[in-house]
GROMACS .gro file of C-alpha atoms in nm:
model
  309
    1MET     CA    1   0.000   0.000   0.000
    2PRO     CA    2   0.153   0.339  -0.099
    3PRO     CA    3   0.202   0.607   0.167
    4TYR     CA    4  -0.065   0.877   0.177
    5ALA     CA    5  -0.081   1.246   0.261
    6PHE     CA    6  -0.357   1.489   0.348
    7PHE     CA    7  -0.318   1.775   0.100
    8LYS     CA    8  -0.551   2.040  -0.038
    9GLY     CA    9  -0.835   1.910   0.176
   10LYS     CA   10  -0.822   1.543   0.077
   11PHE     CA   11  -0.625   1.222   0.118
   12MET     CA   12  -0.404   1.126  -0.174
   13PRO     CA   13  -0.090   0.923  -0.245
   14LEU     CA   14   0.212   1.102  -0.102
   15SER     CA   15   0.378   1.100  -0.444
   16GLU     CA   16   0.098   1.322  -0.579
   17ALA     CA   17   0.114   1.585  -0.303
   18ARG     CA   18   0.317   1.865  -0.459
   19ILE     CA   19   0.343   2.243  -0.421
   20GLY     CA   20   0.438   2.490  -0.693
   21ILE     CA   21   0.777   2.659  -0.696
   22VAL     CA   22   0.618   3.004  -0.651
   23THR     CA   23   0.444   2.901  -0.328
   24HIS     CA   24   0.505   3.172  -0.069
   25ALA     CA   25   0.607   2.931   0.210
   26PHE     CA   26   0.867   2.769  -0.015
   27ASN     CA   27   1.022   3.104  -0.102
   28TYR     CA   28   1.009   3.275   0.237
   29GLY     CA   29   0.972   3.007   0.506
   30THR     CA   30   0.626   3.136   0.599
   31ALA     CA   31   0.503   2.812   0.751
   32CYS     CA   32   0.487   2.639   1.085
   33PHE     CA   33   0.495   2.270   1.165
   34GLU     CA   34   0.490   2.000   1.428
   35GLY     CA   35   0.670   1.670   1.467
   36ILE     CA   36   0.455   1.403   1.630
   37ARG     CA   37   0.569   1.050   1.707
   38GLY     CA   38   0.373   0.742   1.622
   39ASN     CA   39   0.524   0.471   1.844
   40TRP     CA   40   0.471   0.112   1.733
   41ASN     CA   41   0.401  -0.142   2.007
   42GLU     CA   42   0.448  -0.486   1.854
   43GLU     CA   43   0.301  -0.666   2.154
   44HIS     CA   44  -0.018  -0.458   2.144
   45GLY     CA   45  -0.030  -0.447   1.763
   46GLN     CA   46  -0.089  -0.076   1.806
   47MET     CA   47   0.049   0.258   1.690
   48TYR     CA   48   0.033   0.509   1.974
   49ILE     CA   49   0.032   0.875   1.871
   50PHE     CA   50   0.198   1.065   2.153
   51ARG     CA   51   0.039   1.378   2.301
   52PRO     CA   52  -0.136   1.497   1.983
   53ILE     CA   53  -0.352   1.746   2.177
   54GLU     CA   54  -0.046   1.935   2.299
   55HIS     CA   55   0.121   1.921   1.958
   56TYR     CA   56  -0.181   2.060   1.778
   57GLN     CA   57  -0.236   2.329   2.039
   58ARG     CA   58   0.121   2.442   1.977
   59LEU     CA   59   0.064   2.434   1.601
   60LEU     CA   60  -0.240   2.657   1.635
   61ASP     CA   61  -0.041   2.892   1.859
   62SER     CA   62   0.235   2.906   1.597
   63CYS     CA   63  -0.031   2.983   1.335
   64LYS     CA   64  -0.135   3.290   1.533
   65VAL     CA   65   0.220   3.422   1.519
   66LEU     CA   66   0.231   3.387   1.138
   67GLN     CA   67  -0.130   3.499   1.080
   68ILE     CA   68  -0.218   3.160   0.934
   69GLU     CA   69  -0.577   3.043   0.956
   70ILE     CA   70  -0.667   2.678   0.906
   71PRO     CA   71  -1.027   2.552   0.916
   72HIS     CA   72  -0.973   2.273   1.169
   73THR     CA   73  -1.014   2.231   1.543
   74ILE     CA   74  -0.773   2.025   1.752
   75ASP     CA   75  -1.020   1.735   1.756
   76GLU     CA   76  -1.053   1.751   1.377
   77LEU     CA   77  -0.675   1.760   1.334
   78ILE     CA   78  -0.636   1.453   1.554
   79ALA     CA   79  -0.908   1.270   1.360
   80LEU     CA   80  -0.731   1.350   1.032
   81THR     CA   81  -0.404   1.225   1.179
   82VAL     CA   82  -0.554   0.897   1.298
   83GLU     CA   83  -0.714   0.837   0.958
   84LEU     CA   84  -0.390   0.912   0.775
   85VAL     CA   85  -0.191   0.677   0.999
   86GLN     CA   86  -0.451   0.407   0.938
   87ARG     CA   87  -0.431   0.458   0.562
   88CYS     CA   88  -0.051   0.428   0.566
   89SER     CA   89  -0.067   0.114   0.787
   90TYR     CA   90   0.294   0.128   0.906
   91ARG     CA   91   0.407  -0.135   1.156
   92GLU     CA   92   0.710   0.057   1.278
   93ASP     CA   93   0.785   0.387   1.450
   94THR     CA   94   0.676   0.686   1.247
   95TYR     CA   95   0.712   1.063   1.233
   96ILE     CA   96   0.396   1.261   1.166
   97ARG     CA   97   0.442   1.603   1.009
   98PRO     CA   98   0.152   1.850   1.009
   99MET     CA   99   0.225   2.185   0.847
  100ALA     CA  100   0.029   2.508   0.809
  101TYR     CA  101   0.162   2.741   0.545
  102LYS     CA  102   0.112   3.045   0.326
  103SER     CA  103   0.003   2.876   0.005
  104SER     CA  104  -0.047   3.175  -0.227
  105GLU     CA  105   0.173   3.170  -0.535
  106GLN     CA  106   0.289   3.527  -0.494
  107VAL     CA  107   0.628   3.694  -0.464
  108GLY     CA  108   0.678   3.950  -0.189
  109VAL     CA  109   0.789   3.947   0.174
  110ARG     CA  110   0.485   3.973   0.402
  111LEU     CA  111   0.229   3.777   0.603
  112HIS     CA  112  -0.086   3.969   0.512
  113ASN     CA  113  -0.319   3.915   0.213
  114LEU     CA  114  -0.202   3.558   0.153
  115GLU     CA  115  -0.396   3.231   0.147
  116SER     CA  116  -0.330   2.966   0.411
  117SER     CA  117  -0.334   2.587   0.375
  118PHE     CA  118  -0.274   2.274   0.582
  119LEU     CA  119  -0.100   1.949   0.494
  120LEU     CA  120  -0.011   1.631   0.676
  121PHE     CA  121   0.214   1.336   0.600
  122VAL     CA  122   0.365   1.035   0.779
  123VAL     CA  123   0.703   0.868   0.726
  124PRO     CA  124   0.880   0.575   0.895
  125PHE     CA  125   1.128   0.713   1.146
  126GLY     CA  126   1.365   0.520   1.368
  127PRO     CA  127   1.611   0.654   1.627
  128TYR     CA  128   1.733   1.008   1.550
  129LEU     CA  129   2.039   0.978   1.775
  130ASP     CA  130   2.192   0.686   1.964
  131ILE     CA  131   1.972   0.660   2.272
  132THR     CA  132   2.166   0.361   2.404
  133LYS     CA  133   2.532   0.462   2.390
  134GLY     CA  134   2.467   0.836   2.392
  135ALA     CA  135   2.565   1.133   2.177
  136ARG     CA  136   2.882   1.336   2.140
  137CYS     CA  137   2.803   1.706   2.122
  138CYS     CA  138   2.983   2.032   2.064
  139ILE     CA  139   2.898   2.391   2.149
  140SER     CA  140   2.814   2.558   1.821
  141SER     CA  141   2.967   2.880   1.694
  142TRP     CA  142   2.618   2.969   1.570
  143ARG     CA  143   2.405   3.147   1.831
  144ARG     CA  144   2.040   3.066   1.891
  145ILE     CA  145   1.792   3.302   1.723
  146ASP     CA  146   1.679   3.564   1.974
  147GLU     CA  147   1.314   3.611   2.067
  148ASN     CA  148   1.296   3.958   1.917
  149MET     CA  149   1.413   3.818   1.582
  150ILE     CA  150   1.190   3.511   1.536
  151PRO     CA  151   0.980   3.382   1.828
  152PRO     CA  152   1.150   3.057   1.939
  153ARG     CA  153   0.831   2.929   2.106
  154ALA     CA  154   0.677   2.888   1.761
  155LYS     CA  155   0.791   2.608   1.529
  156ILE     CA  156   0.842   2.833   1.228
  157ASN     CA  157   0.994   2.667   0.922
  158GLY     CA  158   1.228   2.953   0.833
  159LEU     CA  159   1.376   2.959   1.184
  160TYR     CA  160   1.521   2.611   1.136
  161VAL     CA  161   1.796   2.734   0.905
  162ASN     CA  162   1.962   2.845   1.229
  163ASN     CA  163   1.938   2.487   1.359
  164ALA     CA  164   2.055   2.337   1.030
  165LEU     CA  165   2.372   2.550   1.028
  166ALA     CA  166   2.456   2.433   1.380
  167LYS     CA  167   2.379   2.067   1.307
  168THR     CA  168   2.596   2.051   0.996
  169GLU     CA  169   2.880   2.235   1.170
  170ALA     CA  170   2.872   1.969   1.442
  171PHE     CA  171   2.858   1.686   1.186
  172GLU     CA  172   3.153   1.824   0.990
  173LYS     CA  173   3.356   1.842   1.311
  174GLY     CA  174   3.284   1.476   1.386
  175PHE     CA  175   3.013   1.526   1.651
  176ASP     CA  176   2.659   1.392   1.663
  177GLU     CA  177   2.481   1.708   1.771
  178ALA     CA  178   2.524   2.079   1.838
  179ILE     CA  179   2.439   2.280   2.147
  180LEU     CA  180   2.349   2.642   2.078
  181LEU     CA  181   2.406   2.934   2.314
  182THR     CA  182   2.202   3.251   2.346
  183HIS     CA  183   2.345   3.587   2.240
  184ASP     CA  184   2.465   3.642   2.600
  185GLY     CA  185   2.630   3.302   2.626
  186HIS     CA  186   2.374   3.094   2.814
  187VAL     CA  187   2.297   2.737   2.706
  188SER     CA  188   1.979   2.733   2.497
  189GLU     CA  189   1.913   2.397   2.329
  190GLY     CA  190   2.032   2.144   2.075
  191SER     CA  191   1.966   2.179   1.702
  192GLY     CA  192   1.643   1.985   1.749
  193GLU     CA  193   1.619   1.910   2.120
  194ASN     CA  194   1.588   2.062   2.464
  195ILE     CA  195   1.871   1.998   2.707
  196PHE     CA  196   1.888   1.885   3.071
  197VAL     CA  197   2.182   1.849   3.310
  198VAL     CA  198   2.220   1.688   3.649
  199ILE     CA  199   2.432   1.894   3.891
  200ASP     CA  200   2.470   1.789   4.255
  201GLY     CA  201   2.183   1.546   4.202
  202GLN     CA  202   1.954   1.825   4.083
  203LEU     CA  203   1.780   1.818   3.743
  204ILE     CA  204   1.825   2.151   3.563
  205THR     CA  205   1.703   2.279   3.226
  206PRO     CA  206   1.716   2.623   3.060
  207PRO     CA  207   1.413   2.851   3.109
  208SER     CA  208   1.189   2.980   2.831
  209SER     CA  209   1.371   3.315   2.852
  210ASP     CA  210   1.682   3.150   2.705
  211ASN     CA  211   1.517   3.123   2.362
  212ILE     CA  212   1.412   2.761   2.382
  213LEU     CA  213   1.122   2.585   2.219
  214ILE     CA  214   0.886   2.480   2.498
  215GLY     CA  215   0.918   2.114   2.417
  216ILE     CA  216   0.645   1.858   2.473
  217THR     CA  217   0.899   1.585   2.547
  218ARG     CA  218   1.065   1.836   2.782
  219ASP     CA  219   0.736   1.874   2.966
  220THR     CA  220   0.694   1.495   2.971
  221VAL     CA  221   1.034   1.452   3.136
  222ILE     CA  222   0.967   1.723   3.395
  223THR     CA  223   0.635   1.555   3.481
  224LEU     CA  224   0.778   1.203   3.502
  225ALA     CA  225   1.077   1.316   3.709
  226LYS     CA  226   0.846   1.479   3.963
  227GLN     CA  227   0.568   1.222   3.979
  228GLU     CA  228   0.767   0.901   3.945
  229LEU     CA  229   1.116   0.984   4.080
  230ASP     CA  230   1.027   1.265   4.323
  231ILE     CA  231   1.280   1.489   4.147
  232GLU     CA  232   1.190   1.853   4.094
  233THR     CA  233   1.331   2.019   3.781
  234VAL     CA  234   1.490   2.360   3.826
  235GLU     CA  235   1.449   2.594   3.530
  236ARG     CA  236   1.742   2.836   3.528
  237SER     CA  237   2.012   2.966   3.298
  238ILE     CA  238   2.307   2.732   3.245
  239VAL     CA  239   2.654   2.853   3.152
  240PRO     CA  240   2.875   2.645   2.919
  241ASP     CA  241   3.129   2.530   3.179
  242GLU     CA  242   2.845   2.369   3.375
  243LEU     CA  243   2.800   2.133   3.082
  244TYR     CA  244   3.158   2.017   3.126
  245THR     CA  245   3.126   1.957   3.501
  246ALA     CA  246   2.772   1.816   3.509
  247GLU     CA  247   2.719   1.465   3.646
  248GLU     CA  248   2.477   1.384   3.365
  249CYS     CA  249   2.339   1.548   3.054
  250PHE     CA  250   2.067   1.446   2.810
  251LEU     CA  251   1.864   1.582   2.520
  252THR     CA  252   1.489   1.554   2.478
  253GLY     CA  253   1.267   1.585   2.173
  254THR     CA  254   1.003   1.413   1.965
  255ALA     CA  255   1.269   1.282   1.728
  256ALA     CA  256   1.544   1.230   1.985
  257HIS     CA  257   1.327   1.087   2.268
  258ILE     CA  258   1.566   1.099   2.568
  259THR     CA  259   1.920   1.087   2.432
  260PRO     CA  260   2.210   1.072   2.680
  261VAL     CA  261   2.502   1.306   2.615
  262ILE     CA  262   2.831   1.137   2.697
  263GLU     CA  263   3.077   1.398   2.565
  264ILE     CA  264   3.072   1.774   2.505
  265ASP     CA  265   3.361   1.936   2.316
  266ASP     CA  266   3.565   1.616   2.363
  267ARG     CA  267   3.517   1.629   2.741
  268LYS     CA  268   3.345   1.334   2.905
  269VAL     CA  269   3.020   1.410   3.083
  270GLY     CA  270   3.030   1.240   3.423
  271GLY     CA  271   3.206   0.912   3.364
  272GLY     CA  272   3.143   0.921   2.988
  273ALA     CA  273   2.851   0.679   3.014
  274VAL     CA  274   2.474   0.702   3.052
  275GLY     CA  275   2.388   0.842   3.396
  276GLU     CA  276   2.156   0.680   3.651
  277ILE     CA  277   1.886   0.947   3.645
  278THR     CA  278   1.893   0.947   3.266
  279LYS     CA  279   1.851   0.567   3.261
  280LYS     CA  280   1.554   0.581   3.498
  281LEU     CA  281   1.385   0.851   3.294
  282GLN     CA  282   1.442   0.657   2.971
  283VAL     CA  283   1.272   0.347   3.112
  284LEU     CA  284   0.976   0.550   3.237
  285TYR     CA  285   0.948   0.745   2.914
  286PHE     CA  286   0.948   0.447   2.680
  287ASP     CA  287   0.689   0.265   2.888
  288VAL     CA  288   0.471   0.575   2.861
  289ILE     CA  289   0.500   0.640   2.487
  290LEU     CA  290   0.442   0.271   2.406
  291GLY     CA  291   0.119   0.265   2.602
  292LYS     CA  292   0.257   0.032   2.870
  293ASN     CA  293   0.199   0.267   3.163
  294THR     CA  294  -0.176   0.292   3.221
  295LYS     CA  295  -0.130   0.600   3.441
  296TYR     CA  296  -0.040   0.804   3.134
  297LEU     CA  297  -0.260   0.643   2.869
  298ASP     CA  298  -0.440   0.974   2.813
  299TRP     CA  299  -0.120   1.094   2.646
  300CYS     CA  300  -0.139   0.811   2.390
  301THR     CA  301  -0.393   0.807   2.109
  302PRO     CA  302  -0.423   0.458   1.952
  303ALA     CA  303  -0.438   0.475   1.575
  304TYR     CA  304  -0.546   0.124   1.481
  305LYS     CA  305  -0.874  -0.049   1.546
  306LEU     CA  306  -0.804  -0.378   1.715
  307VAL     CA  307  -1.006  -0.678   1.599
  308LYS     CA  308  -1.112  -0.911   1.882
  309THR     CA  309  -1.061  -1.282   1.816
   0.00000   0.00000   0.00000
């Protein structure tokens, strides 16, 4: 069965979903998106879509920033997502990409007097980084976009050139991932992930004021740490040398899940292996996203109808 997309108000084969080269979003980055995980549980025979309500609320918030209007409620967007996942029928982990964009075929830098559209597609998507052994990171020479330039709380397509520059710089230097700093030198986030450190047994992550995306996986980790491990997360600015001396460090994101960081700028983090708190959070997190922890089942939307035998 070929993969499908939702495009121009209908489901169609993904190969037929195409935009024109004059499309405003293609030329100017005037679009916003989400990345949503579909997590395949072989034992359950089920694809669990993780926290779609929160993802679509953030998409609609991003739309407000870019003056994009789409004719769908959150419930309607989730229903479209479930139907698309069913049509594609993947039996492996997937990445779901909804996008709202300025679809007018017009040249000219602006947000006003342009048509808006919505699209949705699904692709198979395995591990983004090595969640078992951990990632080697470097502090990027590229600084994180400041809030008064492009709002970092919105997932705006054009903003991600900043992330792409940092990611490729890290790759070309032989690292797995980049860590970006703010203009005043505070730790912000990875090229596609939020960041946490453990210092003196305390879980710490940068605050929203340090130009981070308010990540949904970040929120999941903060919740699980508090409710299941009795660990409060402190949100405060982190300076680069604290990364070098931290006992543990890990990245969080829809693509990255919870990825341990074992080296930063060729310096070992802790003992250069996955830390104990990180391990505990990984176990909790994967049980949750695979629908194994009934306490958090309201975060998981099952995509497939199960046939009783």
